[in-house]
Structure formats: structure tokens, C-alpha cells
């Protein structure tokens, strides 16, 4: 359902990329939030957490409710799924259905942060993974029922990377928040992050070196082609399989010599996780673990659910560049946070308004208005 990974170029500079897969397109918005943008995070029965952004950010957002003529989407409804701030910090939301459950009690007088606002809080307040980790020790975070997902409690875990290459996983395992340093820089979906690391111990045999010949008795076997090194990688698109493949590609792909080439290389890596519609389907009652979105059913005539890559993003954490493409395009739209630094008002652009074959898109976002 989602794959994320970090990558470094030959000079050690950090990059980050992820895909997002669902069975249906959602009303995604690409948004810019300037320094000073205020947020009020409210969990029913608790004191709200209020904060103003210390750092500007660009983000892929989704409304917490399905918009209607009677209740159009406002800025307060937009929740960050993916983003990059002006310090090179990234935030990503990935599906994790086991998140819900009994949560620790928090005093009514203590300000609580809704998990739905973790994205704006992380990107708006902090510059490094270390800062986020330290702040989470003092800030209670609670899962909330999400109307757009039929009332399910925030079924996600969260990934943070910074310009040093450090990475963090924030996970709610049956309601209990756990924070992990991520030495691999990779994340997919369930099971929990610790399980994925343990499973990685089963793949110590992986190498990018092709062993293209071997002797069996008196027979000398020779490969007719290159690429045998990847034969041990899991073939499926399950979360478990993708975690291993992502760790492999992040580790062994060549380290590009220039930032531009590094972004291209990262795009090639993410192409290995791009999923076309129909490549796997789940018939009704088949038990597929898909997120059901309130008010958005399968397109007419489609009896089976099929997950596909709705969009892919890349982040250059040193140059503060954000790249995005959706299912309609093979090319990325490029957004430059430095070029947006002078903007003092939020900007919101629906993802479906990006030209399918666009390149530089900063100007289009600049010209957009708030939601």
C-alpha cells in the first residue's frame, strides 16, 4: 500500500522517496504553508494543542472529510500525508491497520495532539529527526476516529527523515505509541517496524554481485544473462516483500555523482514499486486489507478492488526540492521551496489540476489560492 526509502548520493547528501497505493483516487491537494501558519489540533475531551509554523512546508494533503456543496473543504480540513519543510525534514504517512487500540490516559488539562496533525506539527515545528524525537517525549499524541475512513482510528504509522540522513518511525501498535530510530531508512506497512528488522536478518545472503557460473558435478552452468543477483528478492507486492526489496535497492543502487542525477536515480528506484491498475485484484469477500473511504465507492462496473500507485514523490533534502507525479503521468512536477520562501499566504492546488506532462510547477502553485 505504501513504500518509502532514503537514498544518499556520492557526496553523502540525503534524498527521500515514497509511493502511495490505494484502490481509488482521493481528493489530494498539493499545498504550501508559510512560516507563521497557525494550527489548532483538537481531540474531543482534551485541551487543544496550538502552534504556529516555524518552518515553511510543501505537502500532499487530503481533507479529513469528503467535500460537499454544503461543507466545502477549508484549510483546517487539510491533513498532511507527505511533505518537506525548508530545513530538509520530511514526513510521510503509511497505512498500518494495527494502529488502533487502547491508548494511555492523558489528563484533561494536558494539551493533546491529534495523530491527524502529526504532519503539520513535525514539518512546521522541527528541523531534524532528533528534535522530533525529543519533542515526542513530552507531547501526548492520540489517535482519533477519521470520518473519511468510516470512523476508523488513524490506521497509520509515520516516517520522518532529515537532511543528515537520519530517519525515525512513529508507530501506534494497538494504540501504544512507539518511536524507533530507523537505521535502514526504509518503511512499508504492517507488521510493526521491529518485525521488519528481524525479518531482514533472513536476507543476509543478498548481494548485488551476479554469480553467473557454477559447477554441478561435471557440468559447468553459465547464466545466459545478467541479473541473477536479484533472484533472492521477494517477488510479491506485499508489505513484507516490498520492505526487503526497498532495503536492497537503497543499499546497492549506485551513488549518483550529482544532485540532479541523484533525483533521477531515486526515481528509477521508486519505479520498482510502481503498481499498475489490475496487476493484482481482490474479489468481493476475498479478505483484501484495503482502506475504505466514506463516500467514495469503487468506480461503476468495477467489481474487484485493485491497488495502484496513485502518486509517487521524491524529495531532495539539501536543495529543498519536492517532486510529484500521479497515475496519469510518467514525469514529475517539480516544486522549489526556496522559490516559495517569499510567500506569506497558504497556497493549495488540487493534484488533478497538474498538467499530466508538466515539469517545473512552482509557478502554478504560487498562482493558486488557499482552499
PDB file of N, CA, C and O in Angstrom, residues 295-353:
ATOM      1  N   UNK A 295     -17.965   7.597   1.361  1.00  0.00           N
ATOM      2  CA  UNK A 295     -18.470   8.434   0.284  1.00  0.00           C
ATOM      3  C   UNK A 295     -17.793   8.226  -1.050  1.00  0.00           C
ATOM      4  O   UNK A 295     -18.179   8.825  -2.043  1.00  0.00           O
ATOM      5  N   UNK A 296     -16.766   7.392  -1.091  1.00  0.00           N
ATOM      6  CA  UNK A 296     -16.065   7.141  -2.343  1.00  0.00           C
ATOM      7  C   UNK A 296     -16.039   5.634  -2.587  1.00  0.00           C
ATOM      8  O   UNK A 296     -15.256   4.899  -1.992  1.00  0.00           O
ATOM      9  N   UNK A 297     -16.918   5.162  -3.466  1.00  0.00           N
ATOM     10  CA  UNK A 297     -17.002   3.743  -3.764  1.00  0.00           C
ATOM     11  C   UNK A 297     -16.142   3.402  -4.980  1.00  0.00           C
ATOM     12  O   UNK A 297     -15.639   4.268  -5.680  1.00  0.00           O
ATOM     13  N   UNK A 298     -16.009   2.116  -5.229  1.00  0.00           N
ATOM     14  CA  UNK A 298     -15.321   1.675  -6.433  1.00  0.00           C
ATOM     15  C   UNK A 298     -16.034   2.248  -7.665  1.00  0.00           C
ATOM     16  O   UNK A 298     -17.261   2.381  -7.671  1.00  0.00           O
ATOM     17  N   UNK A 299     -15.280   2.615  -8.703  1.00  0.00           N
ATOM     18  CA  UNK A 299     -15.914   3.112  -9.923  1.00  0.00           C
ATOM     19  C   UNK A 299     -16.952   2.132 -10.451  1.00  0.00           C
ATOM     20  O   UNK A 299     -16.819   0.918 -10.293  1.00  0.00           O
ATOM     21  N   UNK A 300     -17.983   2.675 -11.042  1.00  0.00           N
ATOM     22  CA  UNK A 300     -19.082   1.844 -11.564  1.00  0.00           C
ATOM     23  C   UNK A 300     -18.548   0.778 -12.500  1.00  0.00           C
ATOM     24  O   UNK A 300     -17.709   1.036 -13.364  1.00  0.00           O
ATOM     25  N   UNK A 301     -19.053  -0.438 -12.323  1.00  0.00           N
ATOM     26  CA  UNK A 301     -18.662  -1.535 -13.194  1.00  0.00           C
ATOM     27  C   UNK A 301     -17.413  -2.269 -12.768  1.00  0.00           C
ATOM     28  O   UNK A 301     -17.026  -3.243 -13.414  1.00  0.00           O
ATOM     29  N   UNK A 302     -16.739  -1.797 -11.683  1.00  0.00           N
ATOM     30  CA  UNK A 302     -15.531  -2.462 -11.214  1.00  0.00           C
ATOM     31  C   UNK A 302     -15.876  -3.283  -9.976  1.00  0.00           C
ATOM     32  O   UNK A 302     -15.966  -2.763  -8.867  1.00  0.00           O
ATOM     33  N   UNK A 303     -16.054  -4.567 -10.176  1.00  0.00           N
ATOM     34  CA  UNK A 303     -16.457  -5.445  -9.075  1.00  0.00           C
ATOM     35  C   UNK A 303     -15.299  -5.753  -8.146  1.00  0.00           C
ATOM     36  O   UNK A 303     -15.493  -6.010  -6.956  1.00  0.00           O
ATOM     37  N   UNK A 304     -14.079  -5.744  -8.661  1.00  0.00           N
ATOM     38  CA  UNK A 304     -12.910  -6.123  -7.868  1.00  0.00           C
ATOM     39  C   UNK A 304     -12.063  -4.903  -7.521  1.00  0.00           C
ATOM     40  O   UNK A 304     -11.916  -3.986  -8.341  1.00  0.00           O
ATOM     41  N   UNK A 305     -11.521  -4.903  -6.335  1.00  0.00           N
ATOM     42  CA  UNK A 305     -10.606  -3.838  -5.925  1.00  0.00           C
ATOM     43  C   UNK A 305      -9.214  -4.118  -6.482  1.00  0.00           C
ATOM     44  O   UNK A 305      -8.760  -5.264  -6.499  1.00  0.00           O
ATOM     45  N   UNK A 306      -8.538  -3.079  -6.940  1.00  0.00           N
ATOM     46  CA  UNK A 306      -7.167  -3.225  -7.404  1.00  0.00           C
ATOM     47  C   UNK A 306      -6.360  -2.034  -6.911  1.00  0.00           C
ATOM     48  O   UNK A 306      -6.674  -0.885  -7.210  1.00  0.00           O
ATOM     49  N   UNK A 307      -5.341  -2.307  -6.124  1.00  0.00           N
ATOM     50  CA  UNK A 307      -4.488  -1.233  -5.646  1.00  0.00           C
ATOM     51  C   UNK A 307      -3.535  -0.816  -6.754  1.00  0.00           C
ATOM     52  O   UNK A 307      -3.005  -1.652  -7.485  1.00  0.00           O
ATOM     53  N   UNK A 308      -3.304   0.495  -6.849  1.00  0.00           N
ATOM     54  CA  UNK A 308      -2.375   1.022  -7.837  1.00  0.00           C
ATOM     55  C   UNK A 308      -1.670   2.234  -7.249  1.00  0.00           C
ATOM     56  O   UNK A 308      -2.094   2.794  -6.228  1.00  0.00           O
ATOM     57  N   UNK A 309      -0.584   2.631  -7.877  1.00  0.00           N
ATOM     58  CA  UNK A 309       0.203   3.746  -7.363  1.00  0.00           C
ATOM     59  C   UNK A 309      -0.464   5.056  -7.741  1.00  0.00           C
ATOM     60  O   UNK A 309      -0.336   5.527  -8.877  1.00  0.00           O
ATOM     61  N   UNK A 310      -1.175   5.625  -6.781  1.00  0.00           N
ATOM     62  CA  UNK A 310      -1.888   6.887  -7.023  1.00  0.00           C
ATOM     63  C   UNK A 310      -0.911   8.030  -7.273  1.00  0.00           C
ATOM     64  O   UNK A 310      -1.139   8.865  -8.139  1.00  0.00           O
ATOM     65  N   UNK A 311       0.164   8.067  -6.497  1.00  0.00           N
ATOM     66  CA  UNK A 311       1.200   9.068  -6.739  1.00  0.00           C
ATOM     67  C   UNK A 311       2.524   8.630  -6.109  1.00  0.00           C
ATOM     68  O   UNK A 311       2.564   7.781  -5.230  1.00  0.00           O
ATOM     69  N   UNK A 312       3.587   9.223  -6.629  1.00  0.00           N
ATOM     70  CA  UNK A 312       4.951   8.990  -6.159  1.00  0.00           C
ATOM     71  C   UNK A 312       5.594  10.342  -5.900  1.00  0.00           C
ATOM     72  O   UNK A 312       5.420  11.277  -6.691  1.00  0.00           O
ATOM     73  N   UNK A 313       6.323  10.469  -4.798  1.00  0.00           N
ATOM     74  CA  UNK A 313       7.015  11.725  -4.514  1.00  0.00           C
ATOM     75  C   UNK A 313       8.491  11.474  -4.264  1.00  0.00           C
ATOM     76  O   UNK A 313       8.891  10.400  -3.795  1.00  0.00           O
ATOM     77  N   UNK A 314       9.301  12.475  -4.589  1.00  0.00           N
ATOM     78  CA  UNK A 314      10.744  12.475  -4.341  1.00  0.00           C
ATOM     79  C   UNK A 314      11.090  13.775  -3.635  1.00  0.00           C
ATOM     80  O   UNK A 314      10.507  14.828  -3.940  1.00  0.00           O
ATOM     81  N   UNK A 315      12.040  13.724  -2.703  1.00  0.00           N
ATOM     82  CA  UNK A 315      12.471  14.934  -2.001  1.00  0.00           C
ATOM     83  C   UNK A 315      13.989  15.022  -2.016  1.00  0.00           C
ATOM     84  O   UNK A 315      14.679  14.060  -1.644  1.00  0.00           O
ATOM     85  N   UNK A 316      14.497  16.172  -2.449  1.00  0.00           N
ATOM     86  CA  UNK A 316      15.916  16.495  -2.358  1.00  0.00           C
ATOM     87  C   UNK A 316      16.076  17.297  -1.072  1.00  0.00           C
ATOM     88  O   UNK A 316      15.694  18.472  -1.004  1.00  0.00           O
ATOM     89  N   UNK A 317      16.618  16.669  -0.029  1.00  0.00           N
ATOM     90  CA  UNK A 317      16.612  17.276   1.295  1.00  0.00           C
ATOM     91  C   UNK A 317      17.637  18.381   1.450  1.00  0.00           C
ATOM     92  O   UNK A 317      17.524  19.211   2.367  1.00  0.00           O
ATOM     93  N   UNK A 318      18.630  18.439   0.579  1.00  0.00           N
ATOM     94  CA  UNK A 318      19.629  19.503   0.627  1.00  0.00           C
ATOM     95  C   UNK A 318      19.160  20.738  -0.132  1.00  0.00           C
ATOM     96  O   UNK A 318      19.224  21.863   0.379  1.00  0.00           O
ATOM     97  N   UNK A 319      18.641  20.543  -1.336  1.00  0.00           N
ATOM     98  CA  UNK A 319      18.207  21.688  -2.160  1.00  0.00           C
ATOM     99  C   UNK A 319      16.763  22.085  -1.898  1.00  0.00           C
ATOM    100  O   UNK A 319      16.275  23.058  -2.485  1.00  0.00           O
ATOM    101  N   UNK A 320      16.059  21.330  -1.044  1.00  0.00           N
ATOM    102  CA  UNK A 320      14.659  21.617  -0.671  1.00  0.00           C
ATOM    103  C   UNK A 320      13.762  21.614  -1.913  1.00  0.00           C
ATOM    104  O   UNK A 320      12.947  22.512  -2.139  1.00  0.00           O
ATOM    105  N   UNK A 321      13.901  20.557  -2.718  1.00  0.00           N
ATOM    106  CA  UNK A 321      13.082  20.369  -3.912  1.00  0.00           C
ATOM    107  C   UNK A 321      12.149  19.189  -3.689  1.00  0.00           C
ATOM    108  O   UNK A 321      12.548  18.163  -3.140  1.00  0.00           O
ATOM    109  N   UNK A 322      10.915  19.346  -4.146  1.00  0.00           N
ATOM    110  CA  UNK A 322       9.897  18.309  -3.983  1.00  0.00           C
ATOM    111  C   UNK A 322       9.352  17.968  -5.363  1.00  0.00           C
ATOM    112  O   UNK A 322       9.015  18.857  -6.155  1.00  0.00           O
ATOM    113  N   UNK A 323       9.279  16.675  -5.661  1.00  0.00           N
ATOM    114  CA  UNK A 323       8.833  16.204  -6.971  1.00  0.00           C
ATOM    115  C   UNK A 323       7.628  15.294  -6.775  1.00  0.00           C
ATOM    116  O   UNK A 323       7.602  14.481  -5.849  1.00  0.00           O
ATOM    117  N   UNK A 324       6.671  15.404  -7.690  1.00  0.00           N
ATOM    118  CA  UNK A 324       5.435  14.631  -7.531  1.00  0.00           C
ATOM    119  C   UNK A 324       4.895  14.229  -8.896  1.00  0.00           C
ATOM    120  O   UNK A 324       4.901  15.025  -9.835  1.00  0.00           O
ATOM    121  N   UNK A 325       4.446  12.982  -8.994  1.00  0.00           N
ATOM    122  CA  UNK A 325       3.730  12.554 -10.189  1.00  0.00           C
ATOM    123  C   UNK A 325       2.556  11.691  -9.747  1.00  0.00           C
ATOM    124  O   UNK A 325       2.633  10.968  -8.746  1.00  0.00           O
ATOM    125  N   UNK A 326       1.460  11.763 -10.496  1.00  0.00           N
ATOM    126  CA  UNK A 326       0.322  10.904 -10.195  1.00  0.00           C
ATOM    127  C   UNK A 326       0.204   9.824 -11.262  1.00  0.00           C
ATOM    128  O   UNK A 326       1.066   9.693 -12.139  1.00  0.00           O
ATOM    129  N   UNK A 327      -0.865   9.063 -11.197  1.00  0.00           N
ATOM    130  CA  UNK A 327      -1.008   7.896 -12.070  1.00  0.00           C
ATOM    131  C   UNK A 327      -1.108   8.279 -13.550  1.00  0.00           C
ATOM    132  O   UNK A 327      -0.803   7.472 -14.425  1.00  0.00           O
ATOM    133  N   UNK A 328      -1.492   9.521 -13.818  1.00  0.00           N
ATOM    134  CA  UNK A 328      -1.688   9.945 -15.205  1.00  0.00           C
ATOM    135  C   UNK A 328      -0.395  10.199 -15.944  1.00  0.00           C
ATOM    136  O   UNK A 328      -0.394  10.366 -17.168  1.00  0.00           O
ATOM    137  N   UNK A 329       0.724  10.304 -15.220  1.00  0.00           N
ATOM    138  CA  UNK A 329       1.953  10.774 -15.844  1.00  0.00           C
ATOM    139  C   UNK A 329       3.141   9.909 -15.484  1.00  0.00           C
ATOM    140  O   UNK A 329       3.179   9.297 -14.405  1.00  0.00           O
ATOM    141  N   UNK A 330       4.130   9.872 -16.375  1.00  0.00           N
ATOM    142  CA  UNK A 330       5.410   9.248 -16.076  1.00  0.00           C
ATOM    143  C   UNK A 330       6.454  10.293 -15.697  1.00  0.00           C
ATOM    144  O   UNK A 330       7.578   9.955 -15.319  1.00  0.00           O
ATOM    145  N   UNK A 331       6.092  11.563 -15.805  1.00  0.00           N
ATOM    146  CA  UNK A 331       7.001  12.653 -15.487  1.00  0.00           C
ATOM    147  C   UNK A 331       6.629  13.288 -14.150  1.00  0.00           C
ATOM    148  O   UNK A 331       5.470  13.259 -13.733  1.00  0.00           O
ATOM    149  N   UNK A 332       7.615  13.909 -13.506  1.00  0.00           N
ATOM    150  CA  UNK A 332       7.404  14.536 -12.213  1.00  0.00           C
ATOM    151  C   UNK A 332       7.213  16.046 -12.363  1.00  0.00           C
ATOM    152  O   UNK A 332       7.877  16.689 -13.180  1.00  0.00           O
ATOM    153  N   UNK A 333       6.317  16.585 -11.542  1.00  0.00           N
ATOM    154  CA  UNK A 333       6.219  18.025 -11.359  1.00  0.00           C
ATOM    155  C   UNK A 333       7.210  18.421 -10.271  1.00  0.00           C
ATOM    156  O   UNK A 333       7.320  17.743  -9.243  1.00  0.00           O
ATOM    157  N   UNK A 334       7.914  19.522 -10.491  1.00  0.00           N
ATOM    158  CA  UNK A 334       8.975  19.960  -9.576  1.00  0.00           C
ATOM    159  C   UNK A 334       8.535  21.218  -8.840  1.00  0.00           C
ATOM    160  O   UNK A 334       8.065  22.176  -9.443  1.00  0.00           O
ATOM    161  N   UNK A 335       8.708  21.189  -7.497  1.00  0.00           N
ATOM    162  CA  UNK A 335       8.371  22.337  -6.666  1.00  0.00           C
ATOM    163  C   UNK A 335       9.610  22.750  -5.871  1.00  0.00           C
ATOM    164  O   UNK A 335      10.255  21.904  -5.248  1.00  0.00           O
ATOM    165  N   UNK A 336       9.907  24.050  -5.882  1.00  0.00           N
ATOM    166  CA  UNK A 336      11.105  24.586  -5.255  1.00  0.00           C
ATOM    167  C   UNK A 336      10.706  25.387  -4.020  1.00  0.00           C
ATOM    168  O   UNK A 336      10.118  26.465  -4.126  1.00  0.00           O
ATOM    169  N   UNK A 337      11.018  24.845  -2.838  1.00  0.00           N
ATOM    170  CA  UNK A 337      10.640  25.535  -1.603  1.00  0.00           C
ATOM    171  C   UNK A 337      11.348  26.878  -1.457  1.00  0.00           C
ATOM    172  O   UNK A 337      10.785  27.831  -0.910  1.00  0.00           O
ATOM    173  N   UNK A 338      12.593  26.969  -1.932  1.00  0.00           N
ATOM    174  CA  UNK A 338      13.315  28.237  -1.837  1.00  0.00           C
ATOM    175  C   UNK A 338      12.617  29.330  -2.634  1.00  0.00           C
ATOM    176  O   UNK A 338      12.557  30.489  -2.213  1.00  0.00           O
ATOM    177  N   UNK A 339      12.038  28.959  -3.774  1.00  0.00           N
ATOM    178  CA  UNK A 339      11.333  29.937  -4.603  1.00  0.00           C
ATOM    179  C   UNK A 339      10.003  30.356  -3.990  1.00  0.00           C
ATOM    180  O   UNK A 339       9.422  31.370  -4.390  1.00  0.00           O
ATOM    181  N   UNK A 340       9.515  29.579  -3.027  1.00  0.00           N
ATOM    182  CA  UNK A 340       8.254  29.902  -2.355  1.00  0.00           C
ATOM    183  C   UNK A 340       8.481  30.644  -1.042  1.00  0.00           C
ATOM    184  O   UNK A 340       7.517  31.000  -0.349  1.00  0.00           O
ATOM    185  N   UNK A 341       9.747  30.905  -0.708  1.00  0.00           N
ATOM    186  CA  UNK A 341      10.081  31.459   0.607  1.00  0.00           C
ATOM    187  C   UNK A 341       9.426  32.818   0.855  1.00  0.00           C
ATOM    188  O   UNK A 341       9.117  33.154   1.996  1.00  0.00           O
ATOM    189  N   UNK A 342       9.201  33.595  -0.193  1.00  0.00           N
ATOM    190  CA  UNK A 342       8.619  34.921  -0.006  1.00  0.00           C
ATOM    191  C   UNK A 342       7.113  34.935   0.145  1.00  0.00           C
ATOM    192  O   UNK A 342       6.513  35.979   0.434  1.00  0.00           O
ATOM    193  N   UNK A 343       6.474  33.788  -0.044  1.00  0.00           N
ATOM    194  CA  UNK A 343       5.017  33.723   0.051  1.00  0.00           C
ATOM    195  C   UNK A 343       4.582  33.761   1.520  1.00  0.00           C
ATOM    196  O   UNK A 343       5.139  33.074   2.363  1.00  0.00           O
ATOM    197  N   UNK A 344       3.590  34.581   1.804  1.00  0.00           N
ATOM    198  CA  UNK A 344       3.114  34.728   3.184  1.00  0.00           C
ATOM    199  C   UNK A 344       1.727  34.133   3.397  1.00  0.00           C
ATOM    200  O   UNK A 344       1.245  34.098   4.526  1.00  0.00           O
ATOM    201  N   UNK A 345       1.109  33.664   2.331  1.00  0.00           N
ATOM    202  CA  UNK A 345      -0.228  33.064   2.446  1.00  0.00           C
ATOM    203  C   UNK A 345      -0.186  31.622   1.961  1.00  0.00           C
ATOM    204  O   UNK A 345       0.624  31.269   1.094  1.00  0.00           O
ATOM    205  N   UNK A 346      -1.041  30.777   2.505  1.00  0.00           N
ATOM    206  CA  UNK A 346      -1.095  29.384   2.038  1.00  0.00           C
ATOM    207  C   UNK A 346      -1.507  29.315   0.567  1.00  0.00           C
ATOM    208  O   UNK A 346      -2.236  30.180   0.065  1.00  0.00           O
ATOM    209  N   UNK A 347      -1.053  28.276  -0.103  1.00  0.00           N
ATOM    210  CA  UNK A 347      -1.401  28.018  -1.496  1.00  0.00           C
ATOM    211  C   UNK A 347      -1.856  26.569  -1.610  1.00  0.00           C
ATOM    212  O   UNK A 347      -1.223  25.676  -1.043  1.00  0.00           O
ATOM    213  N   UNK A 348      -2.929  26.350  -2.336  1.00  0.00           N
ATOM    214  CA  UNK A 348      -3.471  24.998  -2.469  1.00  0.00           C
ATOM    215  C   UNK A 348      -3.828  24.734  -3.925  1.00  0.00           C
ATOM    216  O   UNK A 348      -4.532  25.536  -4.553  1.00  0.00           O
ATOM    217  N   UNK A 349      -3.344  23.609  -4.461  1.00  0.00           N
ATOM    218  CA  UNK A 349      -3.600  23.246  -5.849  1.00  0.00           C
ATOM    219  C   UNK A 349      -4.032  21.793  -5.904  1.00  0.00           C
ATOM    220  O   UNK A 349      -3.276  20.896  -5.489  1.00  0.00           O
ATOM    221  N   UNK A 350      -5.248  21.511  -6.359  1.00  0.00           N
ATOM    222  CA  UNK A 350      -5.674  20.106  -6.480  1.00  0.00           C
ATOM    223  C   UNK A 350      -4.725  19.333  -7.381  1.00  0.00           C
ATOM    224  O   UNK A 350      -4.302  19.835  -8.431  1.00  0.00           O
ATOM    225  N   UNK A 351      -4.407  18.125  -6.974  1.00  0.00           N
ATOM    226  CA  UNK A 351      -3.440  17.328  -7.718  1.00  0.00           C
ATOM    227  C   UNK A 351      -3.908  17.072  -9.146  1.00  0.00           C
ATOM    228  O   UNK A 351      -3.101  17.016 -10.076  1.00  0.00           O
ATOM    229  N   UNK A 352      -5.222  16.951  -9.339  1.00  0.00           N
ATOM    230  CA  UNK A 352      -5.705  16.642 -10.683  1.00  0.00           C
ATOM    231  C   UNK A 352      -5.645  17.844 -11.623  1.00  0.00           C
ATOM    232  O   UNK A 352      -5.979  17.737 -12.791  1.00  0.00           O
ATOM    233  N   UNK A 353      -5.224  19.001 -11.102  1.00  0.00           N
ATOM    234  CA  UNK A 353      -5.047  20.165 -11.970  1.00  0.00           C
ATOM    235  C   UNK A 353      -3.621  20.322 -12.469  1.00  0.00           C
ATOM    236  O   UNK A 353      -3.318  21.241 -13.229  1.00  0.00           O
TER     237      UNK A 353
END
